[in-house]
JSON list of C-alpha atoms and ligand atoms in Angstrom, two decimals:
[
{"chain": "A", "resi": 1, "resn": "MET", "atom": "CA", "xyz": [0.14, -0.06, -0.09]},
{"chain": "A", "resi": 2, "resn": "PRO", "atom": "CA", "xyz": [1.43, 3.27, -0.76]},
{"chain": "A", "resi": 3, "resn": "ALA", "atom": "CA", "xyz": [2.73, 5.52, 2.45]},
{"chain": "A", "resi": 4, "resn": "SER", "atom": "CA", "xyz": [0.80, 8.73, 1.21]},
{"chain": "A", "resi": 5, "resn": "ALA", "atom": "CA", "xyz": [-1.55, 9.70, -1.87]},
{"chain": "A", "resi": 6, "resn": "ALA", "atom": "CA", "xyz": [-0.95, 8.54, -5.32]},
{"chain": "A", "resi": 7, "resn": "THR", "atom": "CA", "xyz": [-2.60, 10.53, -8.41]},
{"chain": "A", "resi": 8, "resn": "VAL", "atom": "CA", "xyz": [-3.73, 7.40, -10.72]},
{"chain": "A", "resi": 9, "resn": "TYR", "atom": "CA", "xyz": [-5.16, 9.22, -13.12]},
{"chain": "A", "resi": 10, "resn": "THR", "atom": "CA", "xyz": [-5.73, 12.57, -14.67]},
{"chain": "A", "resi": 11, "resn": "ASN", "atom": "CA", "xyz": [-7.36, 14.17, -18.06]},
{"chain": "A", "resi": 12, "resn": "ASP", "atom": "CA", "xyz": [-7.91, 17.72, -18.92]},
{"chain": "A", "resi": 13, "resn": "PHE", "atom": "CA", "xyz": [-9.75, 16.41, -22.34]},
{"chain": "A", "resi": 14, "resn": "GLN", "atom": "CA", "xyz": [-7.32, 18.59, -24.31]},
{"chain": "A", "resi": 15, "resn": "GLY", "atom": "CA", "xyz": [-5.90, 15.36, -26.14]},
{"chain": "A", "resi": 16, "resn": "THR", "atom": "CA", "xyz": [-6.95, 12.13, -27.12]},
{"chain": "A", "resi": 17, "resn": "ILE", "atom": "CA", "xyz": [-9.29, 10.54, -24.66]},
{"chain": "A", "resi": 18, "resn": "GLY", "atom": "CA", "xyz": [-9.02, 6.50, -23.99]},
{"chain": "A", "resi": 19, "resn": "SER", "atom": "CA", "xyz": [-11.60, 3.82, -23.82]},
{"chain": "A", "resi": 20, "resn": "GLU", "atom": "CA", "xyz": [-11.50, 4.14, -20.09]},
{"chain": "A", "resi": 21, "resn": "TRP", "atom": "CA", "xyz": [-14.61, 6.75, -20.71]},
{"chain": "A", "resi": 22, "resn": "SER", "atom": "CA", "xyz": [-17.77, 5.44, -21.96]},
{"chain": "A", "resi": 23, "resn": "ASP", "atom": "CA", "xyz": [-18.24, 8.10, -24.30]},
{"chain": "A", "resi": 24, "resn": "THR", "atom": "CA", "xyz": [-15.16, 10.10, -26.02]},
{"chain": "A", "resi": 25, "resn": "SER", "atom": "CA", "xyz": [-17.31, 13.15, -27.26]},
{"chain": "A", "resi": 26, "resn": "VAL", "atom": "CA", "xyz": [-15.45, 16.45, -26.65]},
{"chain": "A", "resi": 27, "resn": "ALA", "atom": "CA", "xyz": [-16.56, 20.12, -27.01]},
{"chain": "A", "resi": 28, "resn": "SER", "atom": "CA", "xyz": [-14.75, 23.61, -26.95]},
{"chain": "A", "resi": 29, "resn": "ALA", "atom": "CA", "xyz": [-15.90, 26.26, -24.76]},
{"chain": "A", "resi": 30, "resn": "PRO", "atom": "CA", "xyz": [-17.21, 28.86, -27.41]},
{"chain": "A", "resi": 31, "resn": "ASN", "atom": "CA", "xyz": [-16.17, 32.14, -25.19]},
{"chain": "A", "resi": 32, "resn": "PRO", "atom": "CA", "xyz": [-13.80, 33.71, -27.99]},
{"chain": "A", "resi": 33, "resn": "ASP", "atom": "CA", "xyz": [-11.22, 34.45, -25.23]},
{"chain": "A", "resi": 34, "resn": "TYR", "atom": "CA", "xyz": [-10.37, 30.83, -25.51]},
{"chain": "A", "resi": 35, "resn": "ALA", "atom": "CA", "xyz": [-9.74, 30.38, -28.78]},
{"chain": "A", "resi": 36, "resn": "GLY", "atom": "CA", "xyz": [-10.72, 26.78, -29.01]},
{"chain": "A", "resi": 37, "resn": "THR", "atom": "CA", "xyz": [-8.14, 25.99, -26.30]},
{"chain": "A", "resi": 38, "resn": "ARG", "atom": "CA", "xyz": [-10.71, 25.03, -23.54]},
{"chain": "A", "resi": 39, "resn": "LEU", "atom": "CA", "xyz": [-11.74, 21.38, -24.36]},
{"chain": "A", "resi": 40, "resn": "PHE", "atom": "CA", "xyz": [-13.87, 19.47, -22.11]},
{"chain": "A", "resi": 41, "resn": "LEU", "atom": "CA", "xyz": [-15.66, 15.93, -22.12]},
{"chain": "A", "resi": 42, "resn": "GLY", "atom": "CA", "xyz": [-18.97, 16.72, -23.37]},
{"chain": "A", "resi": 43, "resn": "GLU", "atom": "CA", "xyz": [-21.80, 17.82, -23.98]},
{"chain": "A", "resi": 44, "resn": "PHE", "atom": "CA", "xyz": [-24.34, 15.55, -22.61]},
{"chain": "A", "resi": 45, "resn": "GLY", "atom": "CA", "xyz": [-27.79, 15.44, -21.23]},
{"chain": "A", "resi": 46, "resn": "ASN", "atom": "CA", "xyz": [-29.98, 12.40, -19.37]},
{"chain": "A", "resi": 47, "resn": "GLU", "atom": "CA", "xyz": [-27.17, 9.72, -19.68]},
{"chain": "A", "resi": 48, "resn": "THR", "atom": "CA", "xyz": [-24.80, 8.16, -17.43]},
{"chain": "A", "resi": 49, "resn": "VAL", "atom": "CA", "xyz": [-21.07, 8.74, -18.56]},
{"chain": "A", "resi": 50, "resn": "SER", "atom": "CA", "xyz": [-18.76, 6.26, -16.78]},
{"chain": "A", "resi": 51, "resn": "LEU", "atom": "CA", "xyz": [-14.92, 6.42, -15.99]},
{"chain": "A", "resi": 52, "resn": "SER", "atom": "CA", "xyz": [-13.60, 2.68, -15.55]},
{"chain": "A", "resi": 53, "resn": "LEU", "atom": "CA", "xyz": [-10.13, 2.65, -13.72]},
{"chain": "A", "resi": 54, "resn": "ASN", "atom": "CA", "xyz": [-8.42, -1.05, -13.28]},
{"chain": "A", "resi": 55, "resn": "GLY", "atom": "CA", "xyz": [-5.06, -2.04, -11.68]},
{"chain": "A", "resi": 56, "resn": "LEU", "atom": "CA", "xyz": [-5.31, 0.57, -9.07]},
{"chain": "A", "resi": 57, "resn": "PRO", "atom": "CA", "xyz": [-2.64, -0.03, -6.29]},
{"chain": "A", "resi": 58, "resn": "ALA", "atom": "CA", "xyz": [-3.96, -1.11, -2.93]},
{"chain": "A", "resi": 59, "resn": "HIS", "atom": "CA", "xyz": [-5.60, 1.66, -0.98]},
{"chain": "A", "resi": 60, "resn": "GLY", "atom": "CA", "xyz": [-8.36, 2.47, 1.44]},
{"chain": "A", "resi": 61, "resn": "PHE", "atom": "CA", "xyz": [-9.45, 5.69, 0.22]},
{"chain": "A", "resi": 62, "resn": "THR", "atom": "CA", "xyz": [-10.21, 7.17, -3.22]},
{"chain": "A", "resi": 63, "resn": "THR", "atom": "CA", "xyz": [-10.43, 11.09, -4.09]},
{"chain": "A", "resi": 64, "resn": "VAL", "atom": "CA", "xyz": [-12.32, 12.34, -7.23]},
{"chain": "A", "resi": 65, "resn": "SER", "atom": "CA", "xyz": [-11.29, 16.02, -8.02]},
{"chain": "A", "resi": 66, "resn": "PHE", "atom": "CA", "xyz": [-13.07, 17.86, -11.30]},
{"chain": "A", "resi": 67, "resn": "SER", "atom": "CA", "xyz": [-14.72, 20.43, -12.79]},
{"chain": "A", "resi": 68, "resn": "LEU", "atom": "CA", "xyz": [-18.43, 20.06, -13.50]},
{"chain": "A", "resi": 69, "resn": "TYR", "atom": "CA", "xyz": [-19.48, 22.41, -16.46]},
{"chain": "A", "resi": 70, "resn": "LEU", "atom": "CA", "xyz": [-23.51, 23.36, -16.42]},
{"chain": "A", "resi": 71, "resn": "ILE", "atom": "CA", "xyz": [-24.21, 24.79, -19.67]},
{"chain": "A", "resi": 72, "resn": "ARG", "atom": "CA", "xyz": [-27.47, 26.83, -20.84]},
{"chain": "A", "resi": 73, "resn": "SER", "atom": "CA", "xyz": [-30.74, 27.19, -19.04]},
{"chain": "A", "resi": 74, "resn": "TRP", "atom": "CA", "xyz": [-30.46, 24.79, -15.64]},
{"chain": "A", "resi": 75, "resn": "ASP", "atom": "CA", "xyz": [-33.79, 25.31, -13.99]},
{"chain": "A", "resi": 76, "resn": "GLY", "atom": "CA", "xyz": [-32.82, 23.79, -10.32]},
{"chain": "A", "resi": 77, "resn": "ASN", "atom": "CA", "xyz": [-36.00, 23.32, -8.32]},
{"chain": "A", "resi": 78, "resn": "ASP", "atom": "CA", "xyz": [-38.54, 24.37, -10.99]},
{"chain": "A", "resi": 79, "resn": "THR", "atom": "CA", "xyz": [-41.27, 21.97, -11.62]},
{"chain": "A", "resi": 80, "resn": "THR", "atom": "CA", "xyz": [-43.47, 24.49, -13.94]},
{"chain": "A", "resi": 81, "resn": "GLN", "atom": "CA", "xyz": [-45.08, 22.56, -16.79]},
{"chain": "A", "resi": 82, "resn": "VAL", "atom": "CA", "xyz": [-44.25, 24.36, -20.01]},
{"chain": "A", "resi": 83, "resn": "ASN", "atom": "CA", "xyz": [-46.54, 22.65, -22.76]},
{"chain": "A", "resi": 84, "resn": "GLY", "atom": "CA", "xyz": [-47.13, 19.38, -20.47]},
{"chain": "A", "resi": 85, "resn": "ASP", "atom": "CA", "xyz": [-43.08, 19.10, -20.15]},
{"chain": "A", "resi": 86, "resn": "PRO", "atom": "CA", "xyz": [-41.89, 19.82, -16.35]},
{"chain": "A", "resi": 87, "resn": "LEU", "atom": "CA", "xyz": [-38.79, 22.24, -16.26]},
{"chain": "A", "resi": 88, "resn": "GLY", "atom": "CA", "xyz": [-37.26, 20.32, -13.59]},
{"chain": "A", "resi": 89, "resn": "PRO", "atom": "CA", "xyz": [-36.12, 19.32, -11.13]},
{"chain": "A", "resi": 90, "resn": "ASP", "atom": "CA", "xyz": [-32.61, 19.42, -13.16]},
{"chain": "A", "resi": 91, "resn": "THR", "atom": "CA", "xyz": [-30.58, 16.93, -11.07]},
{"chain": "A", "resi": 92, "resn": "TRP", "atom": "CA", "xyz": [-26.74, 16.18, -11.62]},
{"chain": "A", "resi": 93, "resn": "SER", "atom": "CA", "xyz": [-25.18, 12.98, -9.93]},
{"chain": "A", "resi": 94, "resn": "LEU", "atom": "CA", "xyz": [-22.04, 11.31, -9.14]},
{"chain": "A", "resi": 95, "resn": "GLY", "atom": "CA", "xyz": [-22.24, 7.76, -8.05]},
{"chain": "A", "resi": 96, "resn": "VAL", "atom": "CA", "xyz": [-19.58, 4.80, -7.26]},
{"chain": "A", "resi": 97, "resn": "ALA", "atom": "CA", "xyz": [-20.56, 1.63, -9.28]},
{"chain": "A", "resi": 98, "resn": "GLY", "atom": "CA", "xyz": [-21.45, -0.93, -6.42]},
{"chain": "A", "resi": 99, "resn": "GLY", "atom": "CA", "xyz": [-21.07, 1.59, -4.04]},
{"chain": "A", "resi": 100, "resn": "SER", "atom": "CA", "xyz": [-22.33, 5.28, -2.65]},
{"chain": "A", "resi": 101, "resn": "THR", "atom": "CA", "xyz": [-23.94, 8.25, -4.29]},
{"chain": "A", "resi": 102, "resn": "LEU", "atom": "CA", "xyz": [-21.31, 11.16, -3.79]},
{"chain": "A", "resi": 103, "resn": "LEU", "atom": "CA", "xyz": [-23.57, 13.58, -5.04]},
{"chain": "A", "resi": 104, "resn": "SER", "atom": "CA", "xyz": [-27.23, 14.22, -6.18]},
{"chain": "A", "resi": 105, "resn": "ALA", "atom": "CA", "xyz": [-28.41, 17.66, -6.35]},
{"chain": "A", "resi": 106, "resn": "THR", "atom": "CA", "xyz": [-30.07, 20.08, -8.37]},
{"chain": "A", "resi": 107, "resn": "PHE", "atom": "CA", "xyz": [-28.66, 23.16, -10.06]},
{"chain": "A", "resi": 108, "resn": "SER", "atom": "CA", "xyz": [-29.99, 26.72, -11.38]},
{"chain": "A", "resi": 109, "resn": "ASN", "atom": "CA", "xyz": [-28.23, 28.74, -13.71]},
{"chain": "A", "resi": 110, "resn": "GLY", "atom": "CA", "xyz": [-30.61, 31.51, -12.80]},
{"chain": "A", "resi": 111, "resn": "ASN", "atom": "CA", "xyz": [-33.88, 30.21, -12.80]},
{"chain": "A", "resi": 112, "resn": "PRO", "atom": "CA", "xyz": [-35.26, 31.76, -9.21]},
{"chain": "A", "resi": 113, "resn": "ALA", "atom": "CA", "xyz": [-36.37, 28.70, -8.19]},
{"chain": "A", "resi": 114, "resn": "GLY", "atom": "CA", "xyz": [-32.66, 27.84, -6.73]},
{"chain": "A", "resi": 115, "resn": "GLN", "atom": "CA", "xyz": [-30.86, 24.87, -6.22]},
{"chain": "A", "resi": 116, "resn": "SER", "atom": "CA", "xyz": [-30.24, 22.28, -3.78]},
{"chain": "A", "resi": 117, "resn": "TYR", "atom": "CA", "xyz": [-26.50, 22.27, -3.87]},
{"chain": "A", "resi": 118, "resn": "ALA", "atom": "CA", "xyz": [-24.25, 24.43, -1.91]},
{"chain": "A", "resi": 119, "resn": "PRO", "atom": "CA", "xyz": [-20.94, 23.31, -0.79]},
{"chain": "A", "resi": 120, "resn": "SER", "atom": "CA", "xyz": [-21.63, 24.61, 2.77]},
{"chain": "A", "resi": 121, "resn": "PRO", "atom": "CA", "xyz": [-24.94, 26.56, 3.77]},
{"chain": "A", "resi": 122, "resn": "GLY", "atom": "CA", "xyz": [-24.45, 30.28, 3.31]},
{"chain": "A", "resi": 123, "resn": "ALA", "atom": "CA", "xyz": [-22.01, 29.79, 0.55]},
{"chain": "A", "resi": 124, "resn": "PRO", "atom": "CA", "xyz": [-21.74, 32.80, -1.81]},
{"chain": "A", "resi": 125, "resn": "SER", "atom": "CA", "xyz": [-23.12, 32.57, -5.42]},
{"chain": "A", "resi": 126, "resn": "CYS", "atom": "CA", "xyz": [-21.09, 34.35, -8.45]},
{"chain": "A", "resi": 127, "resn": "ASN", "atom": "CA", "xyz": [-24.85, 35.12, -9.69]},
{"chain": "A", "resi": 128, "resn": "THR", "atom": "CA", "xyz": [-25.88, 38.56, -8.21]},
{"chain": "A", "resi": 129, "resn": "GLY", "atom": "CA", "xyz": [-28.92, 38.74, -9.68]},
{"chain": "A", "resi": 130, "resn": "TYR", "atom": "CA", "xyz": [-31.27, 36.57, -7.53]},
{"chain": "A", "resi": 131, "resn": "ASN", "atom": "CA", "xyz": [-31.13, 37.34, -3.69]},
{"chain": "A", "resi": 132, "resn": "ALA", "atom": "CA", "xyz": [-34.64, 36.01, -2.81]},
{"chain": "A", "resi": 133, "resn": "VAL", "atom": "CA", "xyz": [-35.04, 33.89, 0.39]},
{"chain": "A", "resi": 134, "resn": "TYR", "atom": "CA", "xyz": [-35.88, 30.26, -0.44]},
{"chain": "A", "resi": 135, "resn": "PRO", "atom": "CA", "xyz": [-37.17, 27.12, 1.84]},
{"chain": "A", "resi": 136, "resn": "ALA", "atom": "CA", "xyz": [-34.72, 25.49, 3.81]},
{"chain": "A", "resi": 137, "resn": "GLY", "atom": "CA", "xyz": [-32.66, 23.37, 1.31]},
{"chain": "A", "resi": 138, "resn": "THR", "atom": "CA", "xyz": [-32.75, 25.99, -1.26]},
{"chain": "A", "resi": 139, "resn": "TYR", "atom": "CA", "xyz": [-30.13, 28.05, -2.26]},
{"chain": "A", "resi": 140, "resn": "ASN", "atom": "CA", "xyz": [-29.32, 30.76, -5.00]},
{"chain": "A", "resi": 141, "resn": "PRO", "atom": "CA", "xyz": [-28.49, 29.84, -8.43]},
{"chain": "A", "resi": 142, "resn": "MET", "atom": "CA", "xyz": [-25.16, 28.97, -9.07]},
{"chain": "A", "resi": 143, "resn": "THR", "atom": "CA", "xyz": [-24.55, 28.71, -5.06]},
{"chain": "A", "resi": 144, "resn": "GLY", "atom": "CA", "xyz": [-20.60, 27.66, -4.66]},
{"chain": "A", "resi": 145, "resn": "ALA", "atom": "CA", "xyz": [-19.72, 27.89, -8.56]},
{"chain": "A", "resi": 146, "resn": "ALA", "atom": "CA", "xyz": [-16.36, 28.64, -9.23]},
{"chain": "A", "resi": 147, "resn": "GLU", "atom": "CA", "xyz": [-17.02, 30.50, -12.47]},
{"chain": "A", "resi": 148, "resn": "CYS", "atom": "CA", "xyz": [-20.33, 32.17, -14.07]},
{"chain": "A", "resi": 149, "resn": "TYR", "atom": "CA", "xyz": [-20.90, 33.20, -17.48]},
{"chain": "A", "resi": 150, "resn": "SER", "atom": "CA", "xyz": [-17.48, 32.29, -18.47]},
{"chain": "A", "resi": 151, "resn": "LEU", "atom": "CA", "xyz": [-17.62, 29.33, -20.94]},
{"chain": "A", "resi": 152, "resn": "GLY", "atom": "CA", "xyz": [-19.56, 31.53, -23.59]},
{"chain": "A", "resi": 153, "resn": "TYR", "atom": "CA", "xyz": [-22.54, 29.63, -24.00]},
{"chain": "A", "resi": 154, "resn": "THR", "atom": "CA", "xyz": [-25.80, 31.52, -24.63]},
{"chain": "A", "resi": 155, "resn": "PHE", "atom": "CA", "xyz": [-29.46, 30.88, -24.41]},
{"chain": "A", "resi": 156, "resn": "THR", "atom": "CA", "xyz": [-32.24, 32.69, -25.56]},
{"chain": "A", "resi": 157, "resn": "ASP", "atom": "CA", "xyz": [-35.41, 32.24, -23.39]},
{"chain": "A", "resi": 158, "resn": "PRO", "atom": "CA", "xyz": [-38.82, 31.62, -25.69]},
{"chain": "A", "resi": 159, "resn": "VAL", "atom": "CA", "xyz": [-41.05, 31.32, -22.60]},
{"chain": "A", "resi": 160, "resn": "ASN", "atom": "CA", "xyz": [-40.43, 34.67, -20.82]},
{"chain": "A", "resi": 161, "resn": "ASN", "atom": "CA", "xyz": [-39.19, 36.50, -23.99]},
{"chain": "A", "resi": 162, "resn": "ARG", "atom": "CA", "xyz": [-35.90, 37.66, -22.58]},
{"chain": "A", "resi": 163, "resn": "PRO", "atom": "CA", "xyz": [-32.97, 38.43, -24.83]},
{"chain": "A", "resi": 164, "resn": "GLU", "atom": "CA", "xyz": [-30.05, 36.19, -25.56]},
{"chain": "A", "resi": 165, "resn": "GLU", "atom": "CA", "xyz": [-27.98, 36.14, -22.54]},
{"chain": "A", "resi": 166, "resn": "TRP", "atom": "CA", "xyz": [-24.72, 34.35, -21.66]},
{"chain": "A", "resi": 167, "resn": "MET", "atom": "CA", "xyz": [-25.46, 31.49, -19.31]},
{"chain": "A", "resi": 168, "resn": "ASP", "atom": "CA", "xyz": [-23.02, 28.45, -18.03]},
{"chain": "A", "resi": 169, "resn": "SER", "atom": "CA", "xyz": [-21.76, 27.88, -14.64]},
{"chain": "A", "resi": 170, "resn": "VAL", "atom": "CA", "xyz": [-18.23, 25.65, -13.48]},
{"chain": "A", "resi": 171, "resn": "TYR", "atom": "CA", "xyz": [-18.06, 24.11, -10.37]},
{"chain": "A", "resi": 172, "resn": "ASN", "atom": "CA", "xyz": [-15.07, 22.47, -8.87]},
{"chain": "A", "resi": 173, "resn": "LEU", "atom": "CA", "xyz": [-15.78, 19.49, -7.19]},
{"chain": "A", "resi": 174, "resn": "SER", "atom": "CA", "xyz": [-13.86, 16.83, -4.85]},
{"chain": "A", "resi": 175, "resn": "PHE", "atom": "CA", "xyz": [-14.82, 13.98, -3.15]},
{"chain": "A", "resi": 176, "resn": "THR", "atom": "CA", "xyz": [-12.97, 11.38, -0.87]},
{"chain": "A", "resi": 177, "resn": "PHE", "atom": "CA", "xyz": [-15.01, 7.71, -0.10]},
{"chain": "A", "resi": 178, "resn": "ALA", "atom": "CA", "xyz": [-13.67, 4.79, 1.34]},
{"chain": "A", "resi": 179, "resn": "HIS", "atom": "CA", "xyz": [-13.00, 2.22, -1.63]},
{"chain": "A", "resi": 180, "resn": "ASN", "atom": "CA", "xyz": [-10.10, -0.65, -1.32]},
{"chain": "A", "resi": 181, "resn": "SER", "atom": "CA", "xyz": [-11.20, -2.28, -5.15]},
{"chain": "A", "resi": 182, "resn": "SER", "atom": "CA", "xyz": [-8.14, -2.26, -7.57]},
{"chain": "A", "resi": 183, "resn": "ASP", "atom": "CA", "xyz": [-11.19, -1.65, -10.01]},
{"chain": "A", "resi": 184, "resn": "LEU", "atom": "CA", "xyz": [-13.54, 1.86, -9.61]},
{"chain": "A", "resi": 185, "resn": "VAL", "atom": "CA", "xyz": [-16.21, 2.57, -12.09]},
{"chain": "A", "resi": 186, "resn": "LEU", "atom": "CA", "xyz": [-17.69, 6.38, -11.77]},
{"chain": "A", "resi": 187, "resn": "ASN", "atom": "CA", "xyz": [-20.97, 7.25, -13.23]},
{"chain": "A", "resi": 188, "resn": "PHE", "atom": "CA", "xyz": [-21.71, 10.89, -14.15]},
{"chain": "A", "resi": 189, "resn": "SER", "atom": "CA", "xyz": [-25.30, 11.47, -14.76]},
{"chain": "A", "resi": 190, "resn": "ALA", "atom": "CA", "xyz": [-27.94, 14.11, -15.00]},
{"chain": "A", "resi": 191, "resn": "SER", "atom": "CA", "xyz": [-31.45, 13.76, -15.12]},
{"chain": "A", "resi": 192, "resn": "GLY", "atom": "CA", "xyz": [-34.69, 16.19, -15.95]},
{"chain": "A", "resi": 193, "resn": "LEU", "atom": "CA", "xyz": [-33.14, 18.06, -18.55]},
{"chain": "A", "resi": 194, "resn": "GLN", "atom": "CA", "xyz": [-34.63, 19.27, -21.62]},
{"chain": "A", "resi": 195, "resn": "GLY", "atom": "CA", "xyz": [-32.58, 18.97, -24.73]},
{"chain": "A", "resi": 196, "resn": "LEU", "atom": "CA", "xyz": [-28.77, 19.78, -25.35]},
{"chain": "A", "resi": 197, "resn": "ALA", "atom": "CA", "xyz": [-29.51, 23.00, -26.69]},
{"chain": "A", "resi": 198, "resn": "ASP", "atom": "CA", "xyz": [-31.60, 24.37, -23.80]},
{"chain": "A", "resi": 199, "resn": "GLU", "atom": "CA", "xyz": [-29.20, 22.22, -20.57]},
{"chain": "A", "resi": 200, "resn": "SER", "atom": "CA", "xyz": [-26.45, 20.30, -20.89]},
{"chain": "A", "resi": 201, "resn": "TRP", "atom": "CA", "xyz": [-23.07, 19.57, -18.88]},
{"chain": "A", "resi": 202, "resn": "GLY", "atom": "CA", "xyz": [-19.58, 18.41, -19.44]},
{"chain": "A", "resi": 203, "resn": "LEU", "atom": "CA", "xyz": [-16.45, 17.58, -17.40]},
{"chain": "A", "resi": 204, "resn": "ASP", "atom": "CA", "xyz": [-12.82, 18.82, -17.17]},
{"chain": "A", "resi": 205, "resn": "ASN", "atom": "CA", "xyz": [-9.81, 18.34, -15.15]},
{"chain": "A", "resi": 206, "resn": "MET", "atom": "CA", "xyz": [-10.43, 14.91, -13.77]},
{"chain": "A", "resi": 207, "resn": "GLN", "atom": "CA", "xyz": [-8.45, 13.67, -11.32]},
{"chain": "A", "resi": 208, "resn": "VAL", "atom": "CA", "xyz": [-8.24, 10.39, -9.18]},
{"chain": "A", "resi": 209, "resn": "ALA", "atom": "CA", "xyz": [-6.23, 9.70, -6.42]},
{"chain": "A", "resi": 210, "resn": "VAL", "atom": "CA", "xyz": [-6.01, 6.66, -3.77]},
{"chain": "A", "resi": 211, "resn": "ALA", "atom": "CA", "xyz": [-4.52, 6.72, -0.23]},
{"chain": "A", "resi": 212, "resn": "PRO", "atom": "CA", "xyz": [-4.18, 4.35, 2.58]},
{"chain": "A", "resi": 213, "resn": "VAL", "atom": "CA", "xyz": [-6.14, 6.62, 4.92]},
{"chain": "A", "resi": 214, "resn": "PRO", "atom": "CA", "xyz": [-8.52, 9.67, 3.91]},
{"chain": "A", "resi": 215, "resn": "VAL", "atom": "CA", "xyz": [-6.34, 12.81, 3.07]},
{"chain": "A", "resi": 216, "resn": "PRO", "atom": "CA", "xyz": [-7.23, 16.30, 4.20]},
{"chain": "A", "resi": 217, "resn": "PRO", "atom": "CA", "xyz": [-7.47, 18.78, 1.22]},
{"chain": "A", "resi": 218, "resn": "ALA", "atom": "CA", "xyz": [-4.19, 21.07, 2.40]},
{"chain": "A", "resi": 219, "resn": "VAL", "atom": "CA", "xyz": [-2.34, 17.59, 2.32]},
{"chain": "A", "resi": 220, "resn": "TRP", "atom": "CA", "xyz": [-3.33, 17.04, -1.44]},
{"chain": "A", "resi": 221, "resn": "LEU", "atom": "CA", "xyz": [-1.80, 20.52, -2.54]},
{"chain": "A", "resi": 222, "resn": "PHE", "atom": "CA", "xyz": [1.43, 19.71, -0.55]},
{"chain": "A", "resi": 223, "resn": "GLY", "atom": "CA", "xyz": [1.48, 16.18, -2.57]},
{"chain": "A", "resi": 224, "resn": "SER", "atom": "CA", "xyz": [0.95, 17.66, -5.69]},
{"chain": "A", "resi": 225, "resn": "GLY", "atom": "CA", "xyz": [3.89, 20.50, -5.00]},
{"chain": "A", "resi": 226, "resn": "LEU", "atom": "CA", "xyz": [5.88, 17.30, -4.01]},
{"chain": "A", "resi": 227, "resn": "LEU", "atom": "CA", "xyz": [5.14, 15.50, -7.28]},
{"chain": "A", "resi": 228, "resn": "GLY", "atom": "CA", "xyz": [6.14, 18.77, -9.03]},
{"chain": "A", "resi": 229, "resn": "LEU", "atom": "CA", "xyz": [9.65, 18.71, -7.49]},
{"chain": "A", "resi": 230, "resn": "VAL", "atom": "CA", "xyz": [10.21, 15.41, -8.21]},
{"chain": "A", "resi": 231, "resn": "GLY", "atom": "CA", "xyz": [9.61, 15.94, -11.72]},
{"chain": "A", "resi": 232, "resn": "ILE", "atom": "CA", "xyz": [11.93, 18.83, -12.08]},
{"chain": "A", "resi": 233, "resn": "ALA", "atom": "CA", "xyz": [14.57, 16.91, -10.13]},
{"chain": "A", "resi": 234, "resn": "ARG", "atom": "CA", "xyz": [14.12, 14.00, -12.60]},
{"chain": "A", "resi": 235, "resn": "ARG", "atom": "CA", "xyz": [14.39, 16.09, -15.47]},
{"chain": "A", "resi": 236, "resn": "LYS", "atom": "CA", "xyz": [17.53, 18.06, -14.27]},
{"chain": "A", "resi": 237, "resn": "ALA", "atom": "CA", "xyz": [19.14, 14.48, -13.63]},
{"chain": "A", "resi": 238, "resn": "ARG", "atom": "CA", "xyz": [18.62, 13.51, -17.28]},
{"chain": "A", "resi": 239, "resn": "ALA", "atom": "CA", "xyz": [19.73, 16.69, -18.63]},
{"chain": "A", "resi": 240, "resn": "LEU", "atom": "CA", "xyz": [23.06, 16.10, -16.67]},
{"chain": "B", "resi": 1, "resn": "CA", "atom": "CA1", "xyz": [-9.84, 21.14, -20.73]},
{"chain": "B", "resi": 2, "resn": "CA", "atom": "CA1", "xyz": [-34.14, 24.91, -18.95]},
{"chain": "B", "resi": 3, "resn": "CA", "atom": "CA1", "xyz": [-34.59, 21.49, -17.20]}
]
């Protein structure tokens, strides 16, 4: 068993994507600031996308960290019916095959019905347009998002006759869970969504690490730094 955390998988989806993913679709954030350089796995709708890893070193805990891209008009907790079709709830989930559900929560990219996801009660939202007081367990749209309106996706609301507006959010998520099998399947999924042109999602900056014991976040940062130092030392050694 490794004495400390070991990163066993990383993918920024900027290059070729292997068969470890059940769907290898790639999209490019349309914001011209990125000039086609911000690629991610997606876009996906009401489906399950799986990451399968085999031959993991002996471990007791696994940590998965990634960026979740939520695109266009996610309706969060809104169950209003439009033409007989409920707007939501729009739910995004992550589960371990044969294991626990790590996250199952609603997300809103602006719909004032709000969302169930918040990294902690009272966490800030980068969407400053909505400050309503919601029932317990309901949070402002985009609560806890690391980025709002950055990817460059736009949406024109046909129901409320709103003009075209930027509409997307990015959440940086991390989960540590007890897991000791050499095989791991993570299931990323969504439900309640309308079509891809209305609501979709994607993944970026995927990292999976294993450790003998749960590792606090601060140690992860320290560990990453150590990995970098080792890399530099090796390159120097080769240059000599
Ligand atoms: Ca990327
Ligand atoms: Ca919608
Ligand atoms: Ca919806």
